[in-house]
Tab-separated table of C-alpha atoms in Angstrom:
chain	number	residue	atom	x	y	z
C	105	UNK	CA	26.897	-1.023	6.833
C	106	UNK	CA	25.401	0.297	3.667
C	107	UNK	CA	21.829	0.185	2.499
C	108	UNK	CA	20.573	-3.089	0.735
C	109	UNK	CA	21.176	-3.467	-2.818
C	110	UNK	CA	17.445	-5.110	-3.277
C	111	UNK	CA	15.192	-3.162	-2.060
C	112	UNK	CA	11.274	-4.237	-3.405
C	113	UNK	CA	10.119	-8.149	-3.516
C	114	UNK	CA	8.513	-9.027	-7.062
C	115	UNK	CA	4.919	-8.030	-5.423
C	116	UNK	CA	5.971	-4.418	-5.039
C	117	UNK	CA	7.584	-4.295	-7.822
C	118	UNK	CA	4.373	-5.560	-9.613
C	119	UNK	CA	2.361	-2.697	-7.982
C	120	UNK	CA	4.728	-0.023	-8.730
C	121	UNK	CA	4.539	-0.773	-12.564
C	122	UNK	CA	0.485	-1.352	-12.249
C	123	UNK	CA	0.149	2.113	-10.186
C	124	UNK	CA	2.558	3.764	-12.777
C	125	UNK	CA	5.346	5.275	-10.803
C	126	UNK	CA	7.660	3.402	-11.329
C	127	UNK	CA	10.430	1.788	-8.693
C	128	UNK	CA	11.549	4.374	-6.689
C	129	UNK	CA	14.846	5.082	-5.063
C	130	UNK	CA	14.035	3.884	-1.347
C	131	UNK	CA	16.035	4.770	2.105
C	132	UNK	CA	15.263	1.112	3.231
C	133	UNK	CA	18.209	-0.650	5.405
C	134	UNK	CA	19.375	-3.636	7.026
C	135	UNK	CA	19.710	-1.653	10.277
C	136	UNK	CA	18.503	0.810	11.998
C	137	UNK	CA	20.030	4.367	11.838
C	138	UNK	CA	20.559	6.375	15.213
C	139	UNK	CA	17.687	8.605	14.860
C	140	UNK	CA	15.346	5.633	14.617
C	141	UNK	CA	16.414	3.716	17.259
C	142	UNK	CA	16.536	6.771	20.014
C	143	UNK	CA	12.665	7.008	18.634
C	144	UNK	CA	11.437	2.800	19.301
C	145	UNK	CA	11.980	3.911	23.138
C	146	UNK	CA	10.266	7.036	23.217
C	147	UNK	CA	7.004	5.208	22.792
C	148	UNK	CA	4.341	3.854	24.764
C	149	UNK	CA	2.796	0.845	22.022
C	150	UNK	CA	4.627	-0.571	19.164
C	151	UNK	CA	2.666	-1.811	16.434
C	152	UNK	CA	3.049	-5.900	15.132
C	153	UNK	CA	2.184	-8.068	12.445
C	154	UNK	CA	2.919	-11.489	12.297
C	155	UNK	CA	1.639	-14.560	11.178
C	156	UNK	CA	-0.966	-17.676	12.820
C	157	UNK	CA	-0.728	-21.153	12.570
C	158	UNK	CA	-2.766	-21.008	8.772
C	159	UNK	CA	-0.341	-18.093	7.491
C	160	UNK	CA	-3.062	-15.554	7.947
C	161	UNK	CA	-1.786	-12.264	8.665
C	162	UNK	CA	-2.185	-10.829	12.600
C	163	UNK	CA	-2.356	-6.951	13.578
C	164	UNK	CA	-1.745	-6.430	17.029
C	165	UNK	CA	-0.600	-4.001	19.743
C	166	UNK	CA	1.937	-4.017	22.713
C	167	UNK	CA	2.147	-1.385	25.276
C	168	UNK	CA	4.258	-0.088	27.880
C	169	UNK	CA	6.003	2.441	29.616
C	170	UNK	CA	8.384	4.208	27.580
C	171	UNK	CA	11.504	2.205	27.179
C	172	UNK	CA	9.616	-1.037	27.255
C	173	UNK	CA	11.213	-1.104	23.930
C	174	UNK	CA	14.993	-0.734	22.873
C	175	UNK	CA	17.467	-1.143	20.682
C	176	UNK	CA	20.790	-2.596	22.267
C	177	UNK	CA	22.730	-2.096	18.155
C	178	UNK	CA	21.550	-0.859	15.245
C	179	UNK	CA	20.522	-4.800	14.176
C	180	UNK	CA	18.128	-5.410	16.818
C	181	UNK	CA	14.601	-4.155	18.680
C	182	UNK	CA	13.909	-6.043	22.391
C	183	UNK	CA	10.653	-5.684	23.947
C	184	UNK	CA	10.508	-6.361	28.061
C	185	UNK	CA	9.084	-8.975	30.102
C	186	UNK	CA	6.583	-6.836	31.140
C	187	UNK	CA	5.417	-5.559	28.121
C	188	UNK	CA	1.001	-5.402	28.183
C	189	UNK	CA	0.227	-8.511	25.376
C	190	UNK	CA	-3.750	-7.833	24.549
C	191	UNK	CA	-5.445	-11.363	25.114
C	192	UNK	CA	-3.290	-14.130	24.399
C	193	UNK	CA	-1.683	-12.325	21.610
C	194	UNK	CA	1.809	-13.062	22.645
C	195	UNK	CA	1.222	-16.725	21.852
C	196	UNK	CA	1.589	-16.109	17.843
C	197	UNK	CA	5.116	-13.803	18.407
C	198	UNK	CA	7.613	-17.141	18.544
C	199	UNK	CA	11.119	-17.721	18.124
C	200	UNK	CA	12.281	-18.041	14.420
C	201	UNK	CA	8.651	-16.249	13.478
C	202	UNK	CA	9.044	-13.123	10.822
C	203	UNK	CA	6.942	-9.758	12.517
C	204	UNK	CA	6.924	-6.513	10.765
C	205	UNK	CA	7.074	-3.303	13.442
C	206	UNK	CA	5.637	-0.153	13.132
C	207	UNK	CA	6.728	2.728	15.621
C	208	UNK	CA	4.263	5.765	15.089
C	209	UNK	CA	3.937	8.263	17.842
C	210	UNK	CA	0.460	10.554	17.415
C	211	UNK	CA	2.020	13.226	19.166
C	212	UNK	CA	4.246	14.136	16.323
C	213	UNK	CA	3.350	12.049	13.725
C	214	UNK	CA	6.723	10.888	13.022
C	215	UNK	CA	6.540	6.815	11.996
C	216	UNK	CA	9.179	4.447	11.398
C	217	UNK	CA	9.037	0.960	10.217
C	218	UNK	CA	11.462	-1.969	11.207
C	219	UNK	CA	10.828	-5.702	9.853
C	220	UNK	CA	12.820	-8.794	11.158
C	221	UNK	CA	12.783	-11.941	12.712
C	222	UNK	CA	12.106	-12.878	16.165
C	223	UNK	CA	14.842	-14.381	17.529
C	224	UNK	CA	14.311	-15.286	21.375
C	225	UNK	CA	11.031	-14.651	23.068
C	226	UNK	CA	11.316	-15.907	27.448
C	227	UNK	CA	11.184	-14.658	30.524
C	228	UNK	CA	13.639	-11.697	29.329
C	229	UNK	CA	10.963	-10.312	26.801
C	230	UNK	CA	10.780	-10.435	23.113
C	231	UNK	CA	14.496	-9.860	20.955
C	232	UNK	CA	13.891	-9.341	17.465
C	233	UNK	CA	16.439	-9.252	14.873
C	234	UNK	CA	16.557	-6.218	12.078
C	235	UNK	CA	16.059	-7.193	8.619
C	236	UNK	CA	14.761	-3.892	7.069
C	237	UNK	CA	14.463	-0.511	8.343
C	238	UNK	CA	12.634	2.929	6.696
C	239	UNK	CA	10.746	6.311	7.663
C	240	UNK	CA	7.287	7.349	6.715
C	241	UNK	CA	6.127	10.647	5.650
C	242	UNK	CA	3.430	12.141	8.197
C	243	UNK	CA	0.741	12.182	6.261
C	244	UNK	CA	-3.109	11.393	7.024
C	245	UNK	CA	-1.234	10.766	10.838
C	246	UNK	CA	-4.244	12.705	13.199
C	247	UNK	CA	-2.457	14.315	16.512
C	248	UNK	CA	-3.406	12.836	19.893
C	249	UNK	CA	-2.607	12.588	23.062
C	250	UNK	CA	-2.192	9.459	25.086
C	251	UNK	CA	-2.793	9.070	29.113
C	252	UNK	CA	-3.309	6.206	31.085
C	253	UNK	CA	-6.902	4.113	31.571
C	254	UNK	CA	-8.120	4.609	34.617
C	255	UNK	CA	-7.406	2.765	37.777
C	256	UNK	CA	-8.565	-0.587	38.204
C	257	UNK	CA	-9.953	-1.282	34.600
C	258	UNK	CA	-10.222	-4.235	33.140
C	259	UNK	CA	-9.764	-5.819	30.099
C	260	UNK	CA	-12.834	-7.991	29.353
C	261	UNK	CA	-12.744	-11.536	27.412
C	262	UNK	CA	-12.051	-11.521	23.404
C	263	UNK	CA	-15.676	-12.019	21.521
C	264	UNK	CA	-14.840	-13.528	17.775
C	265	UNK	CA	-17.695	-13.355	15.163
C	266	UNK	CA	-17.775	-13.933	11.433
C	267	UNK	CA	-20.541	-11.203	10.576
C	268	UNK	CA	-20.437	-7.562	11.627
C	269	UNK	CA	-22.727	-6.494	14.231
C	270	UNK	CA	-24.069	-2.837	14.730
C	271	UNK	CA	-21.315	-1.686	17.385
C	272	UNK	CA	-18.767	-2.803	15.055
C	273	UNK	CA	-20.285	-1.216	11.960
C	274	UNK	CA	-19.925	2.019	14.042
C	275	UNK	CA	-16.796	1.746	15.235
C	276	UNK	CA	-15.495	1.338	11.677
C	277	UNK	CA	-17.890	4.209	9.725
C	278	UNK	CA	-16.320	6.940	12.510
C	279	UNK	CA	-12.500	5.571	12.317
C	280	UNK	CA	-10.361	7.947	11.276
C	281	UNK	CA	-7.555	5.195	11.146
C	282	UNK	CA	-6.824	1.769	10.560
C	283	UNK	CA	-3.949	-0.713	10.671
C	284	UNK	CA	-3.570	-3.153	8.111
C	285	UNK	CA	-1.466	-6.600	8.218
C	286	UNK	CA	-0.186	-8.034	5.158
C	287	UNK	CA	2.661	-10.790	4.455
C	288	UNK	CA	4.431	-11.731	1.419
C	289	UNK	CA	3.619	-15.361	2.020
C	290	UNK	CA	5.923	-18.039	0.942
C	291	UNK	CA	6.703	-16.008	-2.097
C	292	UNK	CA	9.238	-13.948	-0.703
C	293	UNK	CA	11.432	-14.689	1.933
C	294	UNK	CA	14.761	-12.633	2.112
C	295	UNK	CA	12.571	-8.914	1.308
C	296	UNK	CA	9.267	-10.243	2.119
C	297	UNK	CA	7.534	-11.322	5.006
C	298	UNK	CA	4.714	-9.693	7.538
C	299	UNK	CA	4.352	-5.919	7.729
C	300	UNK	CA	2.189	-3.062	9.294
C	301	UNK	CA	0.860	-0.046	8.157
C	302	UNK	CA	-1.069	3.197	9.009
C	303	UNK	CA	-4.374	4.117	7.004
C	304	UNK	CA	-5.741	7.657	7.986
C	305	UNK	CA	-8.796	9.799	6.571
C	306	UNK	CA	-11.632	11.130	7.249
C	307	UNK	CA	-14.462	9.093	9.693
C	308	UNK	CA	-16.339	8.137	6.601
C	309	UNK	CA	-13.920	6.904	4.407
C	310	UNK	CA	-13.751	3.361	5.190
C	311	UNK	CA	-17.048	2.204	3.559
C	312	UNK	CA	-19.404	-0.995	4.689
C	313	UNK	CA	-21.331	-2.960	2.228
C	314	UNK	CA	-22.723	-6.380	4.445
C	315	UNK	CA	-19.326	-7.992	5.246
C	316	UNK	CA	-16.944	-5.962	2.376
C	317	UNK	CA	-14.965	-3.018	3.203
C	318	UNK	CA	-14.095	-0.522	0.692
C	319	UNK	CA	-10.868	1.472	1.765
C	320	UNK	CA	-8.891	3.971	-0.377
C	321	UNK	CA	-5.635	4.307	-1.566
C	322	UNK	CA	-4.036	7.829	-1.033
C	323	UNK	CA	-1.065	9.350	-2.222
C	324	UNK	CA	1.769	8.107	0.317
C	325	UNK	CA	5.840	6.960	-0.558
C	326	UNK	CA	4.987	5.049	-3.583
C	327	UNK	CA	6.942	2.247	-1.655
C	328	UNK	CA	3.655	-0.473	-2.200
C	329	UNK	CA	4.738	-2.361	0.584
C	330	UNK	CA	0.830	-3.331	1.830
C	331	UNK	CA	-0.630	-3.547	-1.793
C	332	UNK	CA	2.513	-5.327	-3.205
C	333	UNK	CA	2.261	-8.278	-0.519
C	334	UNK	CA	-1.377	-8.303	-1.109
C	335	UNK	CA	-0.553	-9.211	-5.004
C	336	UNK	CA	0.910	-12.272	-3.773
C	337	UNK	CA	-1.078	-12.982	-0.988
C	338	UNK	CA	-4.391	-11.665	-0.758
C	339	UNK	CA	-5.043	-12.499	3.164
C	340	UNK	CA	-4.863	-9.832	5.590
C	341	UNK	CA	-5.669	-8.260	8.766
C	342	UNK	CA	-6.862	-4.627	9.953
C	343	UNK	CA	-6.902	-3.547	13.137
C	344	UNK	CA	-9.518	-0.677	14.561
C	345	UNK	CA	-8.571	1.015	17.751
C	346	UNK	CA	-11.371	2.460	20.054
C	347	UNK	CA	-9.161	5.353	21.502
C	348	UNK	CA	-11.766	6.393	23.790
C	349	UNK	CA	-12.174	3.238	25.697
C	350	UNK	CA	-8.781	0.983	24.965
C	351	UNK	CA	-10.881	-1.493	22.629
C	352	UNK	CA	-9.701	-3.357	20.165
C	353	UNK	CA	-11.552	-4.823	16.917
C	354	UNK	CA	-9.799	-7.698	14.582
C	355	UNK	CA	-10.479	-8.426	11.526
C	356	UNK	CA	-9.066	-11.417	8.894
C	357	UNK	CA	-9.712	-11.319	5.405
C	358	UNK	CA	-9.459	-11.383	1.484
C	359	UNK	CA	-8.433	-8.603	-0.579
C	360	UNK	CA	-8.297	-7.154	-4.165
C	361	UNK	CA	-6.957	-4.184	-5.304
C	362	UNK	CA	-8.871	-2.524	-8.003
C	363	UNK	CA	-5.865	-0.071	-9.818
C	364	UNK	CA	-8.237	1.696	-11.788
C	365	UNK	CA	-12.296	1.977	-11.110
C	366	UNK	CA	-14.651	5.161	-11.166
C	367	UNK	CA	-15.031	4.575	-7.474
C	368	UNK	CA	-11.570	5.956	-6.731
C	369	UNK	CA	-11.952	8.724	-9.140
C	370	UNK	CA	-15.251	9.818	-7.184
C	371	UNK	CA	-13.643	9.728	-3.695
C	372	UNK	CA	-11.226	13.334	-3.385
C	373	UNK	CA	-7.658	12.274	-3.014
C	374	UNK	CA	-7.930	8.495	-3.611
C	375	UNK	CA	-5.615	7.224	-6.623
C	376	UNK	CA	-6.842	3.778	-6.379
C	377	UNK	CA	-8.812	1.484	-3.742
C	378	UNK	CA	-9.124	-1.790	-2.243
C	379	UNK	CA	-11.893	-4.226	-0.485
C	380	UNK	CA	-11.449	-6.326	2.504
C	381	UNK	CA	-14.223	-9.485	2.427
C	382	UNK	CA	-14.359	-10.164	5.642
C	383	UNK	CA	-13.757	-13.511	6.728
C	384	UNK	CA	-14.028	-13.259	10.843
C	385	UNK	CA	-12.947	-11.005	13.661
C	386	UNK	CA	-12.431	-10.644	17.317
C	387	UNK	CA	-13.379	-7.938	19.841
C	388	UNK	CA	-12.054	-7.279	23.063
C	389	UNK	CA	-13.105	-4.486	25.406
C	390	UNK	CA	-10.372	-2.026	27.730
C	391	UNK	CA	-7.716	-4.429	25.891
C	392	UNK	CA	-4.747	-2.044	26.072
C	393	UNK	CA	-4.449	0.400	29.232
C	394	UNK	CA	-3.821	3.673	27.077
C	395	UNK	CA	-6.683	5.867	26.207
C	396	UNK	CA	-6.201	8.562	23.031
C	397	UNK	CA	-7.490	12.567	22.796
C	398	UNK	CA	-7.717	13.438	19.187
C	399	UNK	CA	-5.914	16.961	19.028
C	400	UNK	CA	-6.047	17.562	15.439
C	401	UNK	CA	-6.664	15.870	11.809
C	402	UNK	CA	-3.518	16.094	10.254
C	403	UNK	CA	-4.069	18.769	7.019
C	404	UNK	CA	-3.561	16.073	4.730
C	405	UNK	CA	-6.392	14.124	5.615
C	406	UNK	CA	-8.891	16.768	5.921
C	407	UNK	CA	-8.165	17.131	1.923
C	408	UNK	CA	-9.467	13.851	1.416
C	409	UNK	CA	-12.931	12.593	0.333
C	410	UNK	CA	-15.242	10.097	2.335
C	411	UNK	CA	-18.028	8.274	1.111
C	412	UNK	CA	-21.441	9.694	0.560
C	413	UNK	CA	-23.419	6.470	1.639
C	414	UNK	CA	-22.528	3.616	3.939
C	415	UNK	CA	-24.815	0.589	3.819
């Protein structure tokens, strides 16, 4: 098995020459290596992204007890039966259906990503089939520790909206993390398709104006894989965790990358940002049963700038 010849769709491609740097040379594979897949089982939650019935991209979450995910060859991920689906998330994860994976354990801050294509979903669990696999540095990654909810919690119905109400606005102004969907679309279909990412930095550097978010761009791997699928399709998803209380907040919208503004050049560490118009969300209270103490913020991300005012 040897790595993949084609590495970038034309999106990143497009964003490494607009950001610069140039294509770089890329560990990405068509399998996973050894070290990554003793790591998928280590972990409590795995990370998703897939796709709804419009194409929008979906951020989402599935827990368990470690070794509710494995890796039974070096071409394929299987999540179990009993796997904890927030909601009726599950529903969107089909047979045939590209997902991208994230792995990220907040322990260590060691990440690795793994993007495929779902291949039987039943009463056996979830079997997804390996199309790309890659580390990611550390960085902006705060330390926590994860426990259990407590006994007899439970998770209360999903709330959608299509404005931002006050609880919301908060939970997003003290994040000091995100996840963010994207998908290639129907542009790409062999090196493209959904995938998940980490955002870290400081609470304060996400900022709110009405129903935009403004979110910055630092240094990372110079891969592009979230701004180069939103170049061909703009439509995404972020994901807020409430790691004090199991929440979760969803969010769908429209995005634009602005590669060079006086914005990014104000904000300490940002080389570029990007807005989220928000086009509707859901909420959903206690939705996974794993609660988060922040330990540390990773050195990287106390380098970075947040924003002085947040309307």
């Amino acid at each position: 098995m040897n790595i993949q010849p084609e590495l970038f769709h034309t999106g990143e491609v497009q964003a490494h020459a607009l950001a610069g740097s140039g294509t770089p040379a890329a560990a990405i594979r068509n399998f996973m290596p050894e070290q990554h897949r003793q790591f998928f089982p280590l972990l409590p939650y795995l990370m998703l992204a897939t796709t709804d019935d419009s194409g929008w991209p979906v951020a989402n979450i599935v827990t368990g007890a470690p070794g509710f995910v494995s890796s039974p060859d070096p071409q394929h991920l299987h999540i179990t039966a009993d796997a904890h689906w927030p909601g009726s998330s599950k529903q969107q994860f089909l047979s045939a259906k590209q997902v991208g994976m994230l792995g990220i354990d907040f322990n260590t801050r060691r990440r690795n990503r793994a993007n495929g294509v779902i291949q039987q979903t039943g009463d056996e669990g979830v079997s997804i089939s390996v199309t790309q696999s890659f580390g990611n540095c550390p960085r902006y990654i705060q330390l926590r520790d994860v426990y259990a909810a407590p006994p007899g919690e439970v998770a209360q119905p999903v709330q959608s909206f299509t404005d931002l109400d006050a609880a919301a606005r908060k939970l997003i102004h003290n994040a000091d993390s995100l996840f963010v969907a994207t998908t290639s679309g129907t542009h790409e279909t062999s090196m493209g398709g959904p995938d998940i990412s980490h955002r870290g930095g400081m609470p304060g550097f996400i900022r709110i104006d009405g129903n935009t978010l403004t979110i910055p761009d630092f240094n990372g791997n110079k891969y592009f894989n979230t701004l180069g699928n939103m170049l061909l399709e703009p439509r995404a998803a972020l994901l807020f965790i409430d790691y004090a209380s199991g929440g979760l907040l969803h969010l769908q919208g429209r995005t634009e990358v602005l590669w060079q503004s006086k914005e990014a050049a104000a904000l300490t560490g940002a080389e570029r940002i990007w807005r989220f118009h928000i086009n509707g969300g859901w909420w959903q209270a206690h939705a996974i049963p794993l609660r988060w103490s922040l330990r540390e913020i990773a050195p990287t991300t106390a380098r970075t700038g947040v924003w002085t005012e947040v309307s």
